[in-house]
mmCIF file of C-alpha atoms in Angstrom:
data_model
loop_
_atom_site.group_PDB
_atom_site.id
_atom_site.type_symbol
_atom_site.label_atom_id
_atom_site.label_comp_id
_atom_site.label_asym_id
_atom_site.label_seq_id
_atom_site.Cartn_x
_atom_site.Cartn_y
_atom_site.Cartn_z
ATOM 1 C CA UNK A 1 -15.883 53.493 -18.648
ATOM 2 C CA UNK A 2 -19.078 51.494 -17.368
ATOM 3 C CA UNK A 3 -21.657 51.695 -19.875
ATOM 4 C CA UNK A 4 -23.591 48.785 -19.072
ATOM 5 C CA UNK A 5 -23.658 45.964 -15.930
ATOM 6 C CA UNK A 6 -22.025 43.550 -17.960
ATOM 7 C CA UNK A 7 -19.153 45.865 -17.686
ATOM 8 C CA UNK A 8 -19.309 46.366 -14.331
ATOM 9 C CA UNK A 9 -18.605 42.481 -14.029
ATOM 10 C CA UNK A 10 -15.745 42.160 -17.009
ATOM 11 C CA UNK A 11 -13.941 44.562 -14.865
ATOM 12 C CA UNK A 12 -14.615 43.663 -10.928
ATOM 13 C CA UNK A 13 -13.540 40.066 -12.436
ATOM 14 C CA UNK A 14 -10.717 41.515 -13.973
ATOM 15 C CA UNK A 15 -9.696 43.413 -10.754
ATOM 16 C CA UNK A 16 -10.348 39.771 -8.493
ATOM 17 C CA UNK A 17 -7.529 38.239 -11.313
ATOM 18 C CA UNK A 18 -5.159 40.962 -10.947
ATOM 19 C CA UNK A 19 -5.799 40.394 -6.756
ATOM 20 C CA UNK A 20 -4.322 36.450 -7.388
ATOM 21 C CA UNK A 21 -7.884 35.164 -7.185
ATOM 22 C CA UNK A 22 -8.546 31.510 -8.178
ATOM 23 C CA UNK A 23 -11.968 31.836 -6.734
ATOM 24 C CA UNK A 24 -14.449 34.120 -7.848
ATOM 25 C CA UNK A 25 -18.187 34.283 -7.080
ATOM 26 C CA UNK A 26 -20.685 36.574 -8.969
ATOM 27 C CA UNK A 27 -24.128 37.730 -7.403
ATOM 28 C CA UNK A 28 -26.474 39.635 -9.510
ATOM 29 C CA UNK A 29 -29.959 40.682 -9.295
ATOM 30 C CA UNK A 30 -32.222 42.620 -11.385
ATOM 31 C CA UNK A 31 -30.203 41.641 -14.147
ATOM 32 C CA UNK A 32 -27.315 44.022 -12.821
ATOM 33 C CA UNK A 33 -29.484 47.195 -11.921
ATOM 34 C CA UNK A 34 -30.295 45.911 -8.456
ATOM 35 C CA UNK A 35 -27.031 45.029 -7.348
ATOM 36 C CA UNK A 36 -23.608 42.948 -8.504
ATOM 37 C CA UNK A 37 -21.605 42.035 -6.320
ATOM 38 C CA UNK A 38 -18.336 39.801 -7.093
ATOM 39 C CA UNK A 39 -16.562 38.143 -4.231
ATOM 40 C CA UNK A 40 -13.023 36.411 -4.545
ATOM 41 C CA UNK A 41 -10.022 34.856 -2.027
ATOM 42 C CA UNK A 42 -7.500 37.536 -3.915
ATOM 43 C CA UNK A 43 -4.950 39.499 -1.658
ATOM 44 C CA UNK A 44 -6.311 42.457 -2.258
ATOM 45 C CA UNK A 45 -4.307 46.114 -1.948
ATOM 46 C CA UNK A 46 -2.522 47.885 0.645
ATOM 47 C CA UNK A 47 -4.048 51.095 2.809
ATOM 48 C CA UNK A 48 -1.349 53.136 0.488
ATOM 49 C CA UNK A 49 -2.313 51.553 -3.050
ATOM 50 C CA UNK A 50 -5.949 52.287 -2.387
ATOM 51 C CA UNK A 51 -5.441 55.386 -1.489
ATOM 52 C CA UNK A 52 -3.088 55.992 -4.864
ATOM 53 C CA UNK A 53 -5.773 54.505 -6.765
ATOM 54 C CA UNK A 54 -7.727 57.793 -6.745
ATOM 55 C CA UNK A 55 -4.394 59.862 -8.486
ATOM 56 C CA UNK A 56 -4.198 60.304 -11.588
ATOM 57 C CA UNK A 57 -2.403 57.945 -13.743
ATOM 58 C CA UNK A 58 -1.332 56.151 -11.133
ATOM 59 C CA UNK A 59 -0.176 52.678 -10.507
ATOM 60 C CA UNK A 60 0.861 50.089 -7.903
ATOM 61 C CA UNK A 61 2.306 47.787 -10.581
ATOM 62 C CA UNK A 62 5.393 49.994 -11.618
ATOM 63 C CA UNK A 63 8.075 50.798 -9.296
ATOM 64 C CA UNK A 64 11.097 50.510 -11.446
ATOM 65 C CA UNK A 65 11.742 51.173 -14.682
ATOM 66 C CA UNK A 66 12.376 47.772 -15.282
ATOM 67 C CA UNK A 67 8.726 46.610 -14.210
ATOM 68 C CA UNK A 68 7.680 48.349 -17.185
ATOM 69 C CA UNK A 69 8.884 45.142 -19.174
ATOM 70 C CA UNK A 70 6.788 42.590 -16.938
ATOM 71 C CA UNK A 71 3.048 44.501 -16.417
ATOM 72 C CA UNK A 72 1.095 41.161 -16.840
ATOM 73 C CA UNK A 73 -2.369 42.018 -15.545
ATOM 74 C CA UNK A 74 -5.770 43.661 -17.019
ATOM 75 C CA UNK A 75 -5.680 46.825 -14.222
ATOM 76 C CA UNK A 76 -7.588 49.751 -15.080
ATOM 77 C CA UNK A 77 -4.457 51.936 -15.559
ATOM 78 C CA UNK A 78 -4.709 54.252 -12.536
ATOM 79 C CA UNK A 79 -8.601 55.053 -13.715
ATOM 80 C CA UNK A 80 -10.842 54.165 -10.939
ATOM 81 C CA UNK A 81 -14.176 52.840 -11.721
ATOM 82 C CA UNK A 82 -17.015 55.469 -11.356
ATOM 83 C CA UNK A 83 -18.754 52.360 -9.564
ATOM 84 C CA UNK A 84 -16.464 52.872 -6.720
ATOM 85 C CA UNK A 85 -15.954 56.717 -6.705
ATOM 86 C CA UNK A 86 -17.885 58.876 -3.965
ATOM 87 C CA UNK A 87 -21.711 60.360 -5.158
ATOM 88 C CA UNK A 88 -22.402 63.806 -5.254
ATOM 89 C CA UNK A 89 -24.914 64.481 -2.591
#
């Protein structure tokens, strides 16, 4: 849940540290309610992981029951942000 564009960066950071990013650069103006925009050398996701991202209660980082036991990273669990989700027009 964004409630505020602080939170908008905790989790677009979050997302560039679950990517493998060890560089991350963070652009704001207006204080957050012009734009934000947070660039990073992560890997990124694959054409079929973005498009699970949008299914409910999905994720990329269990395939196995096993995984269950390693999940490491701050993902959103399946919830995409409402930052990234289509606007009504």
């Amino acid at each position: 849940m964004i409630e505020r564009p602080a939170s908008v960066v905790k989790e677009l950071i979050e997302n560039s540290i679950d990517a493998g990013a060890d560089t991350i650069r963070i652009e704001v103006t207006k204080s957050g309610k012009g734009s934000i925009r947070v660039t990073d050398n992560g890997c990124g996701m694959s054409k079929d992981d973005a498009a699970l991202s949008y299914v409910k209660h999905a994720t990329s980082k269990i395939r196995k029951i096993d995984d269950i036991e390693t999940v490491r990273t701050m993902g959103s669990g399946g919830k995409p942000s409402p930052l990234f989700l289509p606007l009504p027009m």
